Short mmCIF file of C-alpha atoms and ligand atoms in Angstrom, two decimals:
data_model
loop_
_atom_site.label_atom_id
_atom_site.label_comp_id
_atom_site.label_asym_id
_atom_site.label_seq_id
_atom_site.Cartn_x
_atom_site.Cartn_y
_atom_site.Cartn_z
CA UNK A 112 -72.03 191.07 19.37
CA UNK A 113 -73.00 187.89 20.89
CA UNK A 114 -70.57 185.97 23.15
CA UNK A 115 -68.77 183.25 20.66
CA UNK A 116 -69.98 179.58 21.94
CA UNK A 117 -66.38 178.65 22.04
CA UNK A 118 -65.65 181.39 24.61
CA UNK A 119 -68.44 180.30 27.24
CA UNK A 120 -71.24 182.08 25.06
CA UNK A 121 -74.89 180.48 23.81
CA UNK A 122 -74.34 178.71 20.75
CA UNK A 123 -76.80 178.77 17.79
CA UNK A 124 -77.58 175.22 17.56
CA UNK A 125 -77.51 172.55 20.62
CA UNK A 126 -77.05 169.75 18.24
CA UNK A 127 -74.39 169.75 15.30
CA UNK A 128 -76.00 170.01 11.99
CA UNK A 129 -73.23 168.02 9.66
CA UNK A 130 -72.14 169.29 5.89
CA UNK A 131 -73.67 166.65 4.39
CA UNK A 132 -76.35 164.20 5.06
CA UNK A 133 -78.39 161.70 3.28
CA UNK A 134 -82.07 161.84 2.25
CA UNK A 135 -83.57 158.22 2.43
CA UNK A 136 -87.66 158.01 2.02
CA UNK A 137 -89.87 155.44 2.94
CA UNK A 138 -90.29 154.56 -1.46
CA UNK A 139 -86.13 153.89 -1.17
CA UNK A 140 -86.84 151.60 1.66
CA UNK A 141 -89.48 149.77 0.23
CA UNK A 142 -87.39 149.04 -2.33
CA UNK A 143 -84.64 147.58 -0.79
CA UNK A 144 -87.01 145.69 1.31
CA UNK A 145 -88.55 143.92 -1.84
CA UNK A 146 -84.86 142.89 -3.51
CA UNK A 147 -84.59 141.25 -0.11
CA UNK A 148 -87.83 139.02 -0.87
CA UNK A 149 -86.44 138.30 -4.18
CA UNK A 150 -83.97 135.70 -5.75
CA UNK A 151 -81.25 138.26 -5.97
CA UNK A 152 -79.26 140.30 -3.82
CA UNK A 153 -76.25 140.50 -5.86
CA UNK A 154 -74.96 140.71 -9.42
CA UNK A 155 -78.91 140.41 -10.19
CA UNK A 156 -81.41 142.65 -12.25
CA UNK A 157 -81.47 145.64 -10.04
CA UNK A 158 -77.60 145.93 -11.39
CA UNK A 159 -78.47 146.34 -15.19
CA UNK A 160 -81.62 148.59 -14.38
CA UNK A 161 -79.81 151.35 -12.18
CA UNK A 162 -76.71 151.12 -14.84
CA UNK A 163 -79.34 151.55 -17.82
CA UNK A 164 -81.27 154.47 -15.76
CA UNK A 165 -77.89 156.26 -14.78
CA UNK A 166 -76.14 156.25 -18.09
CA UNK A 167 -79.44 157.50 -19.50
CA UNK A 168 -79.79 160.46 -16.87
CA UNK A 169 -76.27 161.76 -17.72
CA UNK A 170 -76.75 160.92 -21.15
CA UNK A 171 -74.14 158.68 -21.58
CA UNK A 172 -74.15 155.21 -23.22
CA UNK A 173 -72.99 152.80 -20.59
CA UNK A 174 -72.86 152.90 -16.99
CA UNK A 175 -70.76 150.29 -14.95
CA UNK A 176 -71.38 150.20 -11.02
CA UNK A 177 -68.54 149.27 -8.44
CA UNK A 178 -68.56 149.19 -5.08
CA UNK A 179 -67.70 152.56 -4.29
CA UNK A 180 -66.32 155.88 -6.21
CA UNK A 181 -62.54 154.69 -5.80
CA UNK A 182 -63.56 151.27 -7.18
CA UNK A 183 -64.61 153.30 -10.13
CA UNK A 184 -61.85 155.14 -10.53
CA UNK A 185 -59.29 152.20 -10.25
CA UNK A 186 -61.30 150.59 -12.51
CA UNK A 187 -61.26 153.30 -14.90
CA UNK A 188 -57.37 153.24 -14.66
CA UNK A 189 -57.26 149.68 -15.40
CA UNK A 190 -59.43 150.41 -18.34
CA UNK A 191 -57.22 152.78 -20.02
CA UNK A 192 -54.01 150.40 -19.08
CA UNK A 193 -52.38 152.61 -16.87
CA UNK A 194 -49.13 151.00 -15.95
CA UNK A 195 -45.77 151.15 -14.83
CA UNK A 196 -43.90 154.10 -16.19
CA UNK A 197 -47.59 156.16 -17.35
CA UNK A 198 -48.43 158.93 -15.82
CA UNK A 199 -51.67 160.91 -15.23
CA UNK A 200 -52.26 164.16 -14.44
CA UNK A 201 -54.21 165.05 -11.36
CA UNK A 202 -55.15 168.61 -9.38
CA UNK A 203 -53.92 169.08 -6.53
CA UNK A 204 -57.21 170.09 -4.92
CA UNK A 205 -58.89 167.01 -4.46
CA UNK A 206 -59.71 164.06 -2.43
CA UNK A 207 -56.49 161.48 -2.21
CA UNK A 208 -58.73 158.97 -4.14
CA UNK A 209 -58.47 160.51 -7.38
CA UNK A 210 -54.57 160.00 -7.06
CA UNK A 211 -54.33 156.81 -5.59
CA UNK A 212 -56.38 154.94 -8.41
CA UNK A 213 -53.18 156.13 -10.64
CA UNK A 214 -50.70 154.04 -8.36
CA UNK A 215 -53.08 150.70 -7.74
CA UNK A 216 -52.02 150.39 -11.39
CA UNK A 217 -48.41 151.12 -10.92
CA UNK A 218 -48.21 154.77 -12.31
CA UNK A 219 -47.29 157.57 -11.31
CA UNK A 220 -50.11 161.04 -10.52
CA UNK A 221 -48.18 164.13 -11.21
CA UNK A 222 -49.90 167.30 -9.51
CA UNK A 223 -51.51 170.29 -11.45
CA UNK A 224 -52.28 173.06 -9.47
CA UNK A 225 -55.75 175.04 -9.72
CA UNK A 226 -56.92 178.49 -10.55
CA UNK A 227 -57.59 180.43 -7.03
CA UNK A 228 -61.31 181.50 -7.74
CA UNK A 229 -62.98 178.10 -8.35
CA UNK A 230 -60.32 175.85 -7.22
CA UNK A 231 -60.68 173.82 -10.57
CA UNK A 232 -57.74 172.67 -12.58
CA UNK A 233 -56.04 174.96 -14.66
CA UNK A 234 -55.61 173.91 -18.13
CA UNK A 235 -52.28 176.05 -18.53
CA UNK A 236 -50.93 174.28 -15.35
CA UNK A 237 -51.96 171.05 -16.92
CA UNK A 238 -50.13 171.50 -20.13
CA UNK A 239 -46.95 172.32 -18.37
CA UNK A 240 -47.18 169.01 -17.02
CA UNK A 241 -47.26 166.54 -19.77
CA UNK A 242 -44.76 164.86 -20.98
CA UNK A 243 -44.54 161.76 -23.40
CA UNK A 244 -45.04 159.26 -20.08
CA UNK A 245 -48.29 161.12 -19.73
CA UNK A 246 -50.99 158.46 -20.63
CA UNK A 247 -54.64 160.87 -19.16
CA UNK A 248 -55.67 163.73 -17.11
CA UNK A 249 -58.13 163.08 -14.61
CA UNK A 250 -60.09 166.37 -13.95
CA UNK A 251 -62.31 167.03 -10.72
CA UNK A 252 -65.30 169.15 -10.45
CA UNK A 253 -64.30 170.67 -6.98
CA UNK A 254 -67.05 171.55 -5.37
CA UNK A 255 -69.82 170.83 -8.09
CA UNK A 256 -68.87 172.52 -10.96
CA UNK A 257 -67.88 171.82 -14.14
CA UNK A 258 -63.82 172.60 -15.20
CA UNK A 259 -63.27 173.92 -18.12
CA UNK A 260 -63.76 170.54 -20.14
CA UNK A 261 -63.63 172.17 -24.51
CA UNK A 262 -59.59 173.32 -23.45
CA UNK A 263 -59.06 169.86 -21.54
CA UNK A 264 -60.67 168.02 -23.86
CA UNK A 265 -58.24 169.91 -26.60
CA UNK A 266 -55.15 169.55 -25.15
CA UNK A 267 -56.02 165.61 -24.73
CA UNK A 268 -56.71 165.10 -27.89
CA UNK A 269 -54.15 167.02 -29.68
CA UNK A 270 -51.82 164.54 -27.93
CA UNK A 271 -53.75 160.65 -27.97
CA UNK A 272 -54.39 161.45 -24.07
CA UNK A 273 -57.31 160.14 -22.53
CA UNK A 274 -59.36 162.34 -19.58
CA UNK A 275 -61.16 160.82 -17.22
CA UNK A 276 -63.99 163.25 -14.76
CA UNK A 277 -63.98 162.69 -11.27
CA UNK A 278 -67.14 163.87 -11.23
CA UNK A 279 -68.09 162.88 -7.91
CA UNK A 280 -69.02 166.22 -6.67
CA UNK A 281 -71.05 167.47 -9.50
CA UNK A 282 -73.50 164.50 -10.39
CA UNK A 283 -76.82 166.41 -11.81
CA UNK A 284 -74.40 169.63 -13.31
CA UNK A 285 -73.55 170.31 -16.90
CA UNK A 286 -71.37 172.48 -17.82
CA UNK A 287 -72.21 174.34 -21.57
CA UNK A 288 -75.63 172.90 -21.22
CA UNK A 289 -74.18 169.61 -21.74
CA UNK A 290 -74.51 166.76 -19.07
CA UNK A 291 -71.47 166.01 -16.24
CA UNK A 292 -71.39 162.24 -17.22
CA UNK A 293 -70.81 162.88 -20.66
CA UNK A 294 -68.28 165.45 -20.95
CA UNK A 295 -64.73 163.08 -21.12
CA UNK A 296 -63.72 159.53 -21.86
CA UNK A 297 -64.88 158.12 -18.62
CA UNK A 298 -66.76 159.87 -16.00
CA UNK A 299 -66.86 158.50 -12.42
CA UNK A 300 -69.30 158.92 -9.39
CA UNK A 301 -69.34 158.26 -5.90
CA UNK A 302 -72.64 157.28 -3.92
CA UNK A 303 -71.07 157.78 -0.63
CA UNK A 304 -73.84 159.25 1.99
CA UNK A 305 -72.58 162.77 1.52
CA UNK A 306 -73.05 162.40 -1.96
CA UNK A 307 -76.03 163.59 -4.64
CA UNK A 308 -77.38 160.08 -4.12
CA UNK A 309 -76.55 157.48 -1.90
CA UNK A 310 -76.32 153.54 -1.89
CA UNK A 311 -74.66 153.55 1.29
CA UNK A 312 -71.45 152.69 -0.14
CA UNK A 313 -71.35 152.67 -4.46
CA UNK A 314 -69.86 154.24 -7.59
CA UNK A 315 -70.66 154.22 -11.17
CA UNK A 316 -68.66 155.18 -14.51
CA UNK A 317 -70.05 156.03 -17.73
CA UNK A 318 -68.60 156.03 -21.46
CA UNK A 319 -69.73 156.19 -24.72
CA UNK A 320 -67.17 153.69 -25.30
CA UNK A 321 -68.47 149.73 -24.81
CA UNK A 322 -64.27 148.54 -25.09
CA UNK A 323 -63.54 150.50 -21.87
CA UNK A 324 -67.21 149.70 -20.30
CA UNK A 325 -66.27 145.75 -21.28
CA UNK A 326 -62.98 145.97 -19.51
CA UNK A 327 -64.79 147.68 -16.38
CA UNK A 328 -67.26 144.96 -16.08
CA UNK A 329 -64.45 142.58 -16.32
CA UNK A 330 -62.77 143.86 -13.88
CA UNK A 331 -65.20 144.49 -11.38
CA UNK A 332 -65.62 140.41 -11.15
CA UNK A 333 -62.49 139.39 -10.66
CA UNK A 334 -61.05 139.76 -14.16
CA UNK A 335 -63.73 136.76 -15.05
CA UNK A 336 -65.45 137.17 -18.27
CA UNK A 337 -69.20 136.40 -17.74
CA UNK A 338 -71.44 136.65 -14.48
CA UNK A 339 -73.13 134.51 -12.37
CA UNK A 340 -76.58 135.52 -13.92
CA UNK A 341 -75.32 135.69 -17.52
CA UNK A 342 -73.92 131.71 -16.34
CA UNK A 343 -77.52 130.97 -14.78
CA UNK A 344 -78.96 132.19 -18.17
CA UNK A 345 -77.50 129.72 -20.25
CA UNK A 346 -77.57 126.75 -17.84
CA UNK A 347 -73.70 126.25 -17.84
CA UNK A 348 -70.90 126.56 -15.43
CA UNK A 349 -67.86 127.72 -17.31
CA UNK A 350 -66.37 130.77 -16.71
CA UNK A 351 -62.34 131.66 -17.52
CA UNK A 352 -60.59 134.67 -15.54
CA UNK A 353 -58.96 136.66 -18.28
CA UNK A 354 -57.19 139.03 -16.10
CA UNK A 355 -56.40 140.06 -12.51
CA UNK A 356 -59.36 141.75 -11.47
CA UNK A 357 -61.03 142.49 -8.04
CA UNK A 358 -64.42 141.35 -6.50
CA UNK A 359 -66.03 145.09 -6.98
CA UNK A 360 -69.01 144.49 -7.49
CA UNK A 361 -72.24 146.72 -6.21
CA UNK A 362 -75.23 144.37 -5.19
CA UNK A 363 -78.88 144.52 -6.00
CA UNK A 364 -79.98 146.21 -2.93
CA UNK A 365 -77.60 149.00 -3.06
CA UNK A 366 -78.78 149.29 -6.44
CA UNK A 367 -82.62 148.99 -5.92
CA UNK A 368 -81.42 152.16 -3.10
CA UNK A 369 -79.67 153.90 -6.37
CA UNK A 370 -83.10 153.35 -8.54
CA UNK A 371 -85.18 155.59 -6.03
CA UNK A 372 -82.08 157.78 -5.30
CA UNK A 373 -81.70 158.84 -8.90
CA UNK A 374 -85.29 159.77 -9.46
CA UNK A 375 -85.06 162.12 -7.07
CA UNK A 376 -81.91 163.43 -7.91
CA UNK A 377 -83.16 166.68 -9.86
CA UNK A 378 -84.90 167.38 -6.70
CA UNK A 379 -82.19 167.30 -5.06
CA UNK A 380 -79.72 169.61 -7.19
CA UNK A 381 -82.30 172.02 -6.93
CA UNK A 382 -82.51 172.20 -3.51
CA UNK A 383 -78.60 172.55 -3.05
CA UNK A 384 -78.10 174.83 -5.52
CA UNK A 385 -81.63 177.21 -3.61
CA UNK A 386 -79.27 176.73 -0.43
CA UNK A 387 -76.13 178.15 -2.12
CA UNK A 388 -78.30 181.41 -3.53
CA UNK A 389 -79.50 181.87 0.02
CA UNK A 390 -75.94 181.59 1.00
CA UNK A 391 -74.48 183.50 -1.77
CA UNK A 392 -76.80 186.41 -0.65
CA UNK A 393 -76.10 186.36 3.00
CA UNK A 394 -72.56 186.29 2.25
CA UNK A 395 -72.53 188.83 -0.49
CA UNK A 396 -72.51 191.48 2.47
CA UNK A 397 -69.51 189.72 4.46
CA UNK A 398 -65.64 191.55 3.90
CA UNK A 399 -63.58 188.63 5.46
CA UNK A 400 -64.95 185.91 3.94
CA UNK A 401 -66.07 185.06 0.54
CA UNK A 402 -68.00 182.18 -1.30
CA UNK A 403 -65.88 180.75 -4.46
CA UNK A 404 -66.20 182.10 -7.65
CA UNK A 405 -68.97 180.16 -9.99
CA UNK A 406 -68.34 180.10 -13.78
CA UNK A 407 -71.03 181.11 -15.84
CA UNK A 408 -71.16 178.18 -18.30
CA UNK A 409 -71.77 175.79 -15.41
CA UNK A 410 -74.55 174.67 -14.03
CA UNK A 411 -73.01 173.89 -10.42
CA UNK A 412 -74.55 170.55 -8.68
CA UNK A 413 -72.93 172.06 -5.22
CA UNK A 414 -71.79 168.80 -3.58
CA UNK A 415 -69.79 171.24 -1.57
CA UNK A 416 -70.61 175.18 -0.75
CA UNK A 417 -67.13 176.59 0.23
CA UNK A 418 -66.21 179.77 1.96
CA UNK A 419 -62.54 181.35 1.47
CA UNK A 420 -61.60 183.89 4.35
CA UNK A 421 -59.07 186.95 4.12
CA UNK A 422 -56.75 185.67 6.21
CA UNK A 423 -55.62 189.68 6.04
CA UNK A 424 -58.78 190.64 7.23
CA UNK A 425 -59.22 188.39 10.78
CA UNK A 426 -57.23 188.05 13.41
CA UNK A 427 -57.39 184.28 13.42
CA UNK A 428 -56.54 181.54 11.28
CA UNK A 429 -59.13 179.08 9.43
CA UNK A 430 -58.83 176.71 12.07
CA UNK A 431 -59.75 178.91 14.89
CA UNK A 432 -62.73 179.86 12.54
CA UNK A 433 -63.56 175.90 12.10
CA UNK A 434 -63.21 175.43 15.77
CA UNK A 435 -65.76 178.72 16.92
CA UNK A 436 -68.14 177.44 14.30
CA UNK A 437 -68.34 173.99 15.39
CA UNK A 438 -69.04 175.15 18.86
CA UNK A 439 -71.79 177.14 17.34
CA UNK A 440 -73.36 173.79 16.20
CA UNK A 441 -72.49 173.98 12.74
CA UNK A 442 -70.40 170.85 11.07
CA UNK A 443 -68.16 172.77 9.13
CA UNK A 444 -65.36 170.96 7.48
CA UNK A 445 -62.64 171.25 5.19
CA UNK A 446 -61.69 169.79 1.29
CA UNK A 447 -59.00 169.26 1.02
CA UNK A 448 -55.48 168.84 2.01
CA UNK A 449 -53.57 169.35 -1.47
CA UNK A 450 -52.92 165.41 -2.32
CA UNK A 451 -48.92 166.21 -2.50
CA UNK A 452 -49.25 167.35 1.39
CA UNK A 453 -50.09 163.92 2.46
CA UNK A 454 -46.91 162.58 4.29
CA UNK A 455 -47.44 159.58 2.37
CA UNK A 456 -46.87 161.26 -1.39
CA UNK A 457 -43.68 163.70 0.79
CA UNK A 458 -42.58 160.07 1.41
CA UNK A 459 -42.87 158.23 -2.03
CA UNK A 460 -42.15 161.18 -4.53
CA UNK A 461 -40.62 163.71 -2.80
CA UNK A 462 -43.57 166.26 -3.52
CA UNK A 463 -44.04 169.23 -1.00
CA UNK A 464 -44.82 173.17 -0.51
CA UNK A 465 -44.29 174.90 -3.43
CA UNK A 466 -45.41 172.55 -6.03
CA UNK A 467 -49.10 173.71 -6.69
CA UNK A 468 -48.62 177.28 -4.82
CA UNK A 469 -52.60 178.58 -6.11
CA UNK A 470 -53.76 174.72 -3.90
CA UNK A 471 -51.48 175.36 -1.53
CA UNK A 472 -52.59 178.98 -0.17
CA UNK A 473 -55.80 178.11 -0.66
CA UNK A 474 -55.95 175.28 1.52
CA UNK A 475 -54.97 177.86 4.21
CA UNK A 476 -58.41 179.81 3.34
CA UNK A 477 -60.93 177.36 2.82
CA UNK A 478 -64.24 176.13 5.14
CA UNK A 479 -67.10 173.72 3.74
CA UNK A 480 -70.63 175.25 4.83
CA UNK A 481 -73.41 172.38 5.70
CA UNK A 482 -75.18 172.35 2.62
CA UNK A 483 -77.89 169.10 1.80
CA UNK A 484 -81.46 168.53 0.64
CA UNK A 485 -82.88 168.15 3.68
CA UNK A 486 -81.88 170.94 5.32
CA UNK A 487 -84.35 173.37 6.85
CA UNK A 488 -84.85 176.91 6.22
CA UNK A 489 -83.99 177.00 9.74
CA UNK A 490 -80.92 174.85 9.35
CA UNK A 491 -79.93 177.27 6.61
CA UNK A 492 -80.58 180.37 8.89
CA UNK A 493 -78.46 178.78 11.39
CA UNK A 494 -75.66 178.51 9.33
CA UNK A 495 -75.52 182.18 8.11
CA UNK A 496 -76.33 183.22 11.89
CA UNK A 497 -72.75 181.46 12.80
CA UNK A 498 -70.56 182.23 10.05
CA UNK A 499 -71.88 186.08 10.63
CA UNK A 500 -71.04 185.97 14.33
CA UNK A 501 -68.05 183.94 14.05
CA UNK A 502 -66.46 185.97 11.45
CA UNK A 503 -68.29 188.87 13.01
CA UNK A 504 -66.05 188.76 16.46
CA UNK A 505 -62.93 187.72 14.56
CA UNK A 506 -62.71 190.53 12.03
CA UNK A 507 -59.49 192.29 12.68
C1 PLP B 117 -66.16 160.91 -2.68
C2 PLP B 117 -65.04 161.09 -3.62
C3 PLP B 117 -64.27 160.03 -4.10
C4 PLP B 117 -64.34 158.63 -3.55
O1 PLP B 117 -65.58 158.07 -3.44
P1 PLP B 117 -65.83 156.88 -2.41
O2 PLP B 117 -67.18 156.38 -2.82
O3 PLP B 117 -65.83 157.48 -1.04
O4 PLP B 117 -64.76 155.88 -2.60
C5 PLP B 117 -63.31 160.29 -5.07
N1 PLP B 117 -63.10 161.52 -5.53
C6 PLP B 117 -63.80 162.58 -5.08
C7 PLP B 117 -63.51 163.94 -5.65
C8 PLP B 117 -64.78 162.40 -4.10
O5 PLP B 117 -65.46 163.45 -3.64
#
């Protein structure tokens, strides 16, 4: 066995390869070029075209954009009227986002833990949680894949709850052969660089509802009730601010970016998900470490590829793993911290170990693989060449 790069030995890779990474082409930058010849550069009609070409690849009826993924799910909160006294169910397993949007409005997230396999939320933990305060469920598809959306859309309906997807890890999946975009209420997405497809900074909801998509719009300029170019249209100046909103808007060149992203993005899902077989296979062979489970009625978009070690089974912990494998060259990572960890929600609600044991324990188990289009076959190599020796020299 190789000496371990974090003891003194060669490691695989000089330079860090990250997780994620994204995958801008000379077409994406021509665009963005020309928007910044034209008239507009924000709030003009690169806006409407991305929101008509994104609602339409996830087969949904309306897309709004916001400036990033949180944007859209604050604004989705503010949509349903979230307020004081509501709460919404979250999972545990997830990035702090999709429980902060829940208290911008004033309510309160209550945490529902996940099943241990896929680390999706667990329907059964969800019902246990709702009470006559609760107002929606926002679900997360950790890691890319779908959760199980026919028993959380049941349970929402059978008691006038709304459910909104995080979807922001499994843009281009569908779970049941039916579209991630179009499988709750609202459905949000985050164009963050790491992301399926990038704007830089951006996020999107869809709905087949134009209410909520009216209130989003709204919102996203302020609370005002017509835009600048909807103003310009009609040669007037008036405008009235109907509500408190927030200047959230996503400009023209982000979404001339988003255009060229998006027709690329089946490209792209394939190539993640031809990583994840080539890891899958590598790792079938390894005892201390395992990829998570994948369900068979989803087609997983693999934002994420996570590995969960047998802590049994090594004679380190995951951090000693994450440390040896970033000294290898390889920018592993780790998603996520279990929201109630966060000293802030300890602080504020009191939450803590014990709450959502199945997020909790795994937590202690799991490491995020590099895993984006542009990755080489070398790349890939490199990163089953680590994880082997790594976990190779640390097997108990
Ligand atoms: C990325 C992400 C967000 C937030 O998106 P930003 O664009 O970074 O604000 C929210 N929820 C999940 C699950 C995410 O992965």
């Amino acid at each position: 066995m190789a000496d371990l790069a974090i003891e003194g030995g060669r490691p695989v890779r000089k330079t860090i390869l990250p997780y994620g990474r994204q995958n801008v082409d000379e077409e994406d930058i021509r665009a963005v070029v020309a928007v910044l010849r034209s008239d507009w550069l924000t709030t003009g009609p690169k806006v409407q075209e991305f929101e008509e070409a994104f609602a339409a690849a996830v087969g949904a009826r309306h897309a709004v954009t916001v400036s990033n993924g949180t944007a859209a799910l604050h604004a989705a909160m503010y949509a349903l009227g979230i307020g004081p006294g509501d709460e919404v169910i979250v999972p545990a397993m997830t990035f702090a986002a999709t429980a902060n949007c829940v208290l911008y409005q004033g309510g309160t997230p209550v945490f529902a833990d996940v099943d241990g396999e896929a680390l999706l939320v667990d329907p059964a933990q969800v019902e246990r949680r709702i009470t006559p305060r609760t107002k929606a469920i926002i679900s997360v598809d950790y890691a890319g894949q779908s959760c199980d959306y026919d028993q959380l859309r049941m349970l929402a309906n059978r008691r006038g709850i709304k459910l909104v997807a995080d979807a922001c890890h499994a843009l281009g999946g569908a779970y049941k052969g039916r579209l991630v975009g179009s499988l709750a209420d609202m459905s949000t997405f985050s164009f963050h660089p790491v992301k399926h497809i990038t704007t830089g900074e951006g996020g999107v909801i869809t709905t087949d509802d134009p209410t909520l998509a009216q209130r989003m719009r709204i919102f996203r300029n302020h609370g005002i009730t017509s835009d600048h170019r909807q103003r310009e249209a009609v040669g007037g100046w008036f405008y009235e601010m109907a509500d408190l909103g927030y200047n959230y808007r996503l400009t023209d060149l982000q979404c001339a970016l988003g255009l060229g992203q998006l027709r690329k993005l089946a490209s792209f899902v394939a190539r993640r998900q031809v990583i994840a077989r080539r890891y899958d296979t590598a790792f079938a062979e390894l005892k201390v470490a395992h990829p998570l489970a994948v369900r068979p009625d989803a087609a997983h978009a693999y934002h994420l590829y996570v590995l969960a070690l047998d802590l049994d089974r090594l004679r380190v912990k995951r951090d000693a793993v994450f440390a040896a494998l970033r000294a290898e060259g390889i920018g592993v990572n780790v998603h996520y911290i279990p929201v109630h960890l966060h000293p802030f929600y300890q602080k504020r609600f009191g939450t803590g170990l014990g709450q959502c044991p199945v997020a909790e324990a795994a937590y202690e188990r799991i490491i995020s693989l590099p895993i984006f289009p542009a990755m080489t076959e070398g790349d890939v190599e490199d990163v089953i060449a680590a994880v082997r020796k790594v976990v190779g020299a640390y097997t108990a």
